Tab-separated table of C-alpha atoms in Angstrom:
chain	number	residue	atom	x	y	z
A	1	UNK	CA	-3.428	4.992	-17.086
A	2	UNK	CA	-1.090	5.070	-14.728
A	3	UNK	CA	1.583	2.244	-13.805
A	4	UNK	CA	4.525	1.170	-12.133
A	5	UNK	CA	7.047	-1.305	-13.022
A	6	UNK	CA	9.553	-3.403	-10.440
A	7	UNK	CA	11.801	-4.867	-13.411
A	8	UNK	CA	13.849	-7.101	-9.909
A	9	UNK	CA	11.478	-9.673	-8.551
A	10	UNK	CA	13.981	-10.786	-6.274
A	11	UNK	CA	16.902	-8.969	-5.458
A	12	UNK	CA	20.016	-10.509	-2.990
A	13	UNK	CA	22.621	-8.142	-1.060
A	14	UNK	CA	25.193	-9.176	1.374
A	15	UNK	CA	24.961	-7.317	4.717
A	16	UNK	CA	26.687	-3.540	4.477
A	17	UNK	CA	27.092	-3.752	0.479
A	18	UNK	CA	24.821	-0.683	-0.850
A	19	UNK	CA	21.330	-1.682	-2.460
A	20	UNK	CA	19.174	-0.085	-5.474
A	21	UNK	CA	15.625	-1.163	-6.304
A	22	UNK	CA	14.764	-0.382	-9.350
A	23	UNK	CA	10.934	1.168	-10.034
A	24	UNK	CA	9.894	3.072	-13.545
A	25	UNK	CA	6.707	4.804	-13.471
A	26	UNK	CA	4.113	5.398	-16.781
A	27	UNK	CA	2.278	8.502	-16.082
A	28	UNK	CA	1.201	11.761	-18.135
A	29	UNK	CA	1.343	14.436	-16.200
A	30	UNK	CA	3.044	15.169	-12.275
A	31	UNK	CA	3.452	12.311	-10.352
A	32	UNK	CA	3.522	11.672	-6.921
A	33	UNK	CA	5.850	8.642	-5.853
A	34	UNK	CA	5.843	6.770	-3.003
A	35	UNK	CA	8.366	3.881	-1.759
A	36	UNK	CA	6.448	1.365	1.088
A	37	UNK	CA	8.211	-1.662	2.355
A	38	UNK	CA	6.423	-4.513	4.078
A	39	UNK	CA	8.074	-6.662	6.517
A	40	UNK	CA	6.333	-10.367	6.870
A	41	UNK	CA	3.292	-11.058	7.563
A	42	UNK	CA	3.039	-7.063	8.866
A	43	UNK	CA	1.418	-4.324	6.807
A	44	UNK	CA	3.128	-1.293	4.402
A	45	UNK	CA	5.349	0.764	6.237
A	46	UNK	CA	5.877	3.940	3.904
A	47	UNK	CA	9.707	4.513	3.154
A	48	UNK	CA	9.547	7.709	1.654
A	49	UNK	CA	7.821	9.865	-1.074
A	50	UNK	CA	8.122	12.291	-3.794
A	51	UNK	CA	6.171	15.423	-4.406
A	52	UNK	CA	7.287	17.991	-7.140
A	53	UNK	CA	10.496	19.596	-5.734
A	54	UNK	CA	13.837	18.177	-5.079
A	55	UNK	CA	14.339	15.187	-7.160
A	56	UNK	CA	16.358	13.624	-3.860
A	57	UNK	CA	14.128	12.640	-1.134
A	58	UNK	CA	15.278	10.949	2.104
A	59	UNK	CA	13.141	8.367	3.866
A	60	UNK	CA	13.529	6.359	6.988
A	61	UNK	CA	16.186	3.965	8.107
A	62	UNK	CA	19.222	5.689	5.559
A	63	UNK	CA	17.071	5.248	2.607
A	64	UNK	CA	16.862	7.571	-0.128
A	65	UNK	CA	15.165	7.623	-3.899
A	66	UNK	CA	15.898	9.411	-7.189
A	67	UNK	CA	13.380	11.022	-9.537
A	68	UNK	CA	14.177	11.157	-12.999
A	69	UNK	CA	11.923	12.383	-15.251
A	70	UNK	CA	13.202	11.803	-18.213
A	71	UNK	CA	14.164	7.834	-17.363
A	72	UNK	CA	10.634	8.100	-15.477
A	73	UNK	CA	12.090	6.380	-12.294
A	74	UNK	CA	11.896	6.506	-9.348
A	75	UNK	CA	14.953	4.270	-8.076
A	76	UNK	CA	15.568	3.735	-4.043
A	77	UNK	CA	18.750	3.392	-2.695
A	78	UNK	CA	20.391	2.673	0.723
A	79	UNK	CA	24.522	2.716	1.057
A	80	UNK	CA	24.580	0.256	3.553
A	81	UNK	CA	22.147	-2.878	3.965
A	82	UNK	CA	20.911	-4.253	7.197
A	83	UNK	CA	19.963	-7.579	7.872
A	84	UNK	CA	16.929	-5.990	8.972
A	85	UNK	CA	16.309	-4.557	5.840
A	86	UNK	CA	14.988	-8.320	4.482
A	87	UNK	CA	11.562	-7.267	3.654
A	88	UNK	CA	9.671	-6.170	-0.113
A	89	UNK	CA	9.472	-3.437	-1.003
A	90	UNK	CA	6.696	-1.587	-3.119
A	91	UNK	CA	7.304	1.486	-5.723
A	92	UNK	CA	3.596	3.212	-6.074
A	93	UNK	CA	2.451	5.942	-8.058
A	94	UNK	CA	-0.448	8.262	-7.844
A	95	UNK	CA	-1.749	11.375	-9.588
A	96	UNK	CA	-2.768	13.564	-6.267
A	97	UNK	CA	-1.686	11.988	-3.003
A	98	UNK	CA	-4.909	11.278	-2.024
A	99	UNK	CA	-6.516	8.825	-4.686
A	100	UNK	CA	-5.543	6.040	-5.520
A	101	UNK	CA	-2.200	4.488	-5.230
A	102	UNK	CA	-0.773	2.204	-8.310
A	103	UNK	CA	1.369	-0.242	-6.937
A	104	UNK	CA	4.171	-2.231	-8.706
A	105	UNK	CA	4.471	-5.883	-8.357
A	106	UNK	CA	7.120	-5.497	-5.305
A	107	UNK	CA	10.795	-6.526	-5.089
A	108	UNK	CA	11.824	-9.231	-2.176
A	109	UNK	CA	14.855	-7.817	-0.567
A	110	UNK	CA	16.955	-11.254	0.747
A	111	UNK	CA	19.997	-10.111	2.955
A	112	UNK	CA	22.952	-12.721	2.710
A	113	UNK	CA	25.551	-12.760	5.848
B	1	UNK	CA	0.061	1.330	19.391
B	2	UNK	CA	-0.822	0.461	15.978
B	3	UNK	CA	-2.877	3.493	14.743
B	4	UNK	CA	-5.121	2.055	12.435
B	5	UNK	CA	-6.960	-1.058	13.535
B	6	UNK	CA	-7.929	-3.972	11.704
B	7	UNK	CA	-10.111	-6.729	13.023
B	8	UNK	CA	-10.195	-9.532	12.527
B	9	UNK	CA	-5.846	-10.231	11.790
B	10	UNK	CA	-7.186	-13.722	10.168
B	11	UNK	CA	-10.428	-14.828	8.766
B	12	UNK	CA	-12.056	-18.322	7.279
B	13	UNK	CA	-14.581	-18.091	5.455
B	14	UNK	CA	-16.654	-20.803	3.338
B	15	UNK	CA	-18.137	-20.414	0.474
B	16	UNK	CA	-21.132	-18.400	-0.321
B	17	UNK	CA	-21.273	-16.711	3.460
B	18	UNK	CA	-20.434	-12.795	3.727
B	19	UNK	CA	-18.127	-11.255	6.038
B	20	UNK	CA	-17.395	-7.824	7.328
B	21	UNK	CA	-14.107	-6.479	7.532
B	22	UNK	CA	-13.421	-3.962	10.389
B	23	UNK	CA	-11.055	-0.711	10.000
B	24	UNK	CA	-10.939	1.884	12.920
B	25	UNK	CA	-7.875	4.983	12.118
B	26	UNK	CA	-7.166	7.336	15.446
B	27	UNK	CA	-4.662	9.412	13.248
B	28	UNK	CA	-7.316	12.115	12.978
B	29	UNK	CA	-7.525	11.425	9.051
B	30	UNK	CA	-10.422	12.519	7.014
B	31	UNK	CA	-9.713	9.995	4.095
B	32	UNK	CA	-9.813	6.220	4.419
B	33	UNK	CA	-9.069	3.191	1.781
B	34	UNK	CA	-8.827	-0.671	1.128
B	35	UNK	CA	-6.365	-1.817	-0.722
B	36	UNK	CA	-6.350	-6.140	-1.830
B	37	UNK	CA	-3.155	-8.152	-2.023
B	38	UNK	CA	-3.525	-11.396	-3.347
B	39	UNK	CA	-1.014	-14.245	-4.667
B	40	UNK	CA	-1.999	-13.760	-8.311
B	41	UNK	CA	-2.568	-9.545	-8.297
B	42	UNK	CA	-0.239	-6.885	-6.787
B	43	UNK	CA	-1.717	-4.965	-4.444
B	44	UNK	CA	-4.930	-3.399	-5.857
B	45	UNK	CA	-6.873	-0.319	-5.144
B	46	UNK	CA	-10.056	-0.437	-4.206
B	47	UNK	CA	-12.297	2.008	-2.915
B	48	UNK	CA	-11.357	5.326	-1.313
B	49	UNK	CA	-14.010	7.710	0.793
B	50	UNK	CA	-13.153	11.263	2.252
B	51	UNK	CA	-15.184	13.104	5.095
B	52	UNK	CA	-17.545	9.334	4.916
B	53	UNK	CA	-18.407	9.943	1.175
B	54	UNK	CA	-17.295	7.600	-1.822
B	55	UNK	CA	-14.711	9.463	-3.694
B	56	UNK	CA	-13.242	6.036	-5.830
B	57	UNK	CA	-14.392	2.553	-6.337
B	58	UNK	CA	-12.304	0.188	-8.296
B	59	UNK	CA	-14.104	-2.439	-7.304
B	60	UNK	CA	-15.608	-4.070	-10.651
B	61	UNK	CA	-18.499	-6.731	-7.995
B	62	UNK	CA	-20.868	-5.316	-5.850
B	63	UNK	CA	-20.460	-7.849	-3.884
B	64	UNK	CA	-18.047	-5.350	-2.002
B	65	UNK	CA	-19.243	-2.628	0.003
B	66	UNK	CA	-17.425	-0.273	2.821
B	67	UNK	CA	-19.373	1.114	5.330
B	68	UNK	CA	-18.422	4.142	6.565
B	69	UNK	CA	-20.336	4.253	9.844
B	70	UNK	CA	-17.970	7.052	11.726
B	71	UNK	CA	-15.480	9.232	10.305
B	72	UNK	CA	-12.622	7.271	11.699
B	73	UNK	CA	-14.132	4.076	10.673
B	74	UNK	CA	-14.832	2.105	7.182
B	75	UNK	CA	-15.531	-1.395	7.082
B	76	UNK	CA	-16.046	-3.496	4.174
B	77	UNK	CA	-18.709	-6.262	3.769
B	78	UNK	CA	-18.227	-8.710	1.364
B	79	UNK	CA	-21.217	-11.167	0.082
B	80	UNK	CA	-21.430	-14.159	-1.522
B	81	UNK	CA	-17.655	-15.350	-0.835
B	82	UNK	CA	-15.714	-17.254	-3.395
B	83	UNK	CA	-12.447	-19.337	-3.045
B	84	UNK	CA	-10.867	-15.855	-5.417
B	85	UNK	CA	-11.883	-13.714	-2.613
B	86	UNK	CA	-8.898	-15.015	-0.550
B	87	UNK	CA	-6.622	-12.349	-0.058
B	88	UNK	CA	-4.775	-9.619	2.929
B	89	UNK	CA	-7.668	-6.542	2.743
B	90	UNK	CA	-5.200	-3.070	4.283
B	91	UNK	CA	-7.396	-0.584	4.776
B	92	UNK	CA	-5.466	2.629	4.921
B	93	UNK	CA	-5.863	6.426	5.894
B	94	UNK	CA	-4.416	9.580	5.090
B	95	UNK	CA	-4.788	13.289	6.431
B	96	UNK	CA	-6.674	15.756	3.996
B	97	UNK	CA	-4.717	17.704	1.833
B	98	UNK	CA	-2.424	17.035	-1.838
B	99	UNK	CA	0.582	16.332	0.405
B	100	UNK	CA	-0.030	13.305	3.100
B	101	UNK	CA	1.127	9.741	2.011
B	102	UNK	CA	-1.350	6.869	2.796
B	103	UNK	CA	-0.884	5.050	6.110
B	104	UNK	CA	-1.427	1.136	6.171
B	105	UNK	CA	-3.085	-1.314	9.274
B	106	UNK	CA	-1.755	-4.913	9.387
B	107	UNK	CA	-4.556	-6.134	7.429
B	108	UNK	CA	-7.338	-8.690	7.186
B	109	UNK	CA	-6.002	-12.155	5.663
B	110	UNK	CA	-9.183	-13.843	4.328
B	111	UNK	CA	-9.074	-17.321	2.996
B	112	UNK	CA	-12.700	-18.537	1.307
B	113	UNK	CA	-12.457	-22.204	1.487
């Protein structure tokens, strides 16, 4: 089955130091990858998302994610953080982008001055 | 203009009563989900429906059932309550295809007292 795993819980970053979330993904077969964040009490705003091609993807707002498949990640980066940015932020896998999505446990994003 | 609705933002519910949940998409999308995020689970798949047919139910209770009344429209009643129920329902829509990334409302935060 498939899963996702969001090994930082919590992660803190000062404001302009660059950021990585880490997500690893347990799949057999191609996945499609997905990177939401959700700001509070708001719903999932989707980052970005992989489909087989170019293992770079950009997203919104500067941020960008890695596919590896042979560390099965999917990591998401950003050079420079933005207060703003304080939000969690979901990794989520699925087999065909329309079923289901697996979602990992999320990674709250604290931005220190 | 948020472009999928969700009524009601909050809910209270006791005990035993049933509820429906209300999801309206004007993105012109032809598939529609819910999607549960509770404090104990990560956010959880539920059921999925394309062109107002069932194409995925997660769902283990049958105490859960979307209605898919319009195309642009799938609600989800819920019987029986319980206290476990409590949770943000996102109903969520994508655009046919192998290549569209789900889109999320605001959600439904139910609390079953």
């Amino acid at each position: 089955a498939q899963s996702v795993t969001q090994p930082d819980a919590r992660v803190t970053v000062s404001e302009g130091a660059s950021l990585q979330l880490r997500c690893k993904y347990s799949y057999f077969g191609t996945p499609y990858l997905f990177w939401y964040v959700q700001y509070p009490r708001q719903g999932l705003q989707l980052l970005l998302k992989y489909y087989p091609g170019d293992p770079v993807v950009q997203g919104v707002n500067g941020f960008e994610a890695e596919f590896s498949k042979s560390n099965s990640s999917f990591h998401l980066r950003k050079a420079s953080v933005h207060w703003s940015d304080w939000a969690v932020y979901f990794c989520a896998v699925s087999m065909l982008a329309r079923s289901k999505l697996s979602f990992g446990k999320g990674a709250k994003l604290t931005v220190s001055p | 203009d948020p472009k999928i609705i969700q009524k009601p933002k909050y809910l209270v519910a006791v005990t035993g009563s049933e509820k429906i949940l209300i999801c309206e998409q004007y993105l012109g999308h032809n598939a529609m989900y819910w999607y549960r995020q509770s404090a104990k689970k990560p956010l959880e798949f539920m059921f999925s429906y394309s062109y107002q047919k069932l194409m995925d139910n997660q769902t283990a209770s049958s105490r859960f059932q979307p209605q898919s009344s319009k195309k642009n429209h799938l609600d989800l009643q819920i019987t029986a309550l319980k206290p476990d129920d409590s949770a943000t329902y996102f109903c969520a829509s994508s655009r046919g295809g192998c290549n569209q990334a789900p889109l999320f409302g605001e959600g439904t935060r139910l609390s079953v007292l």
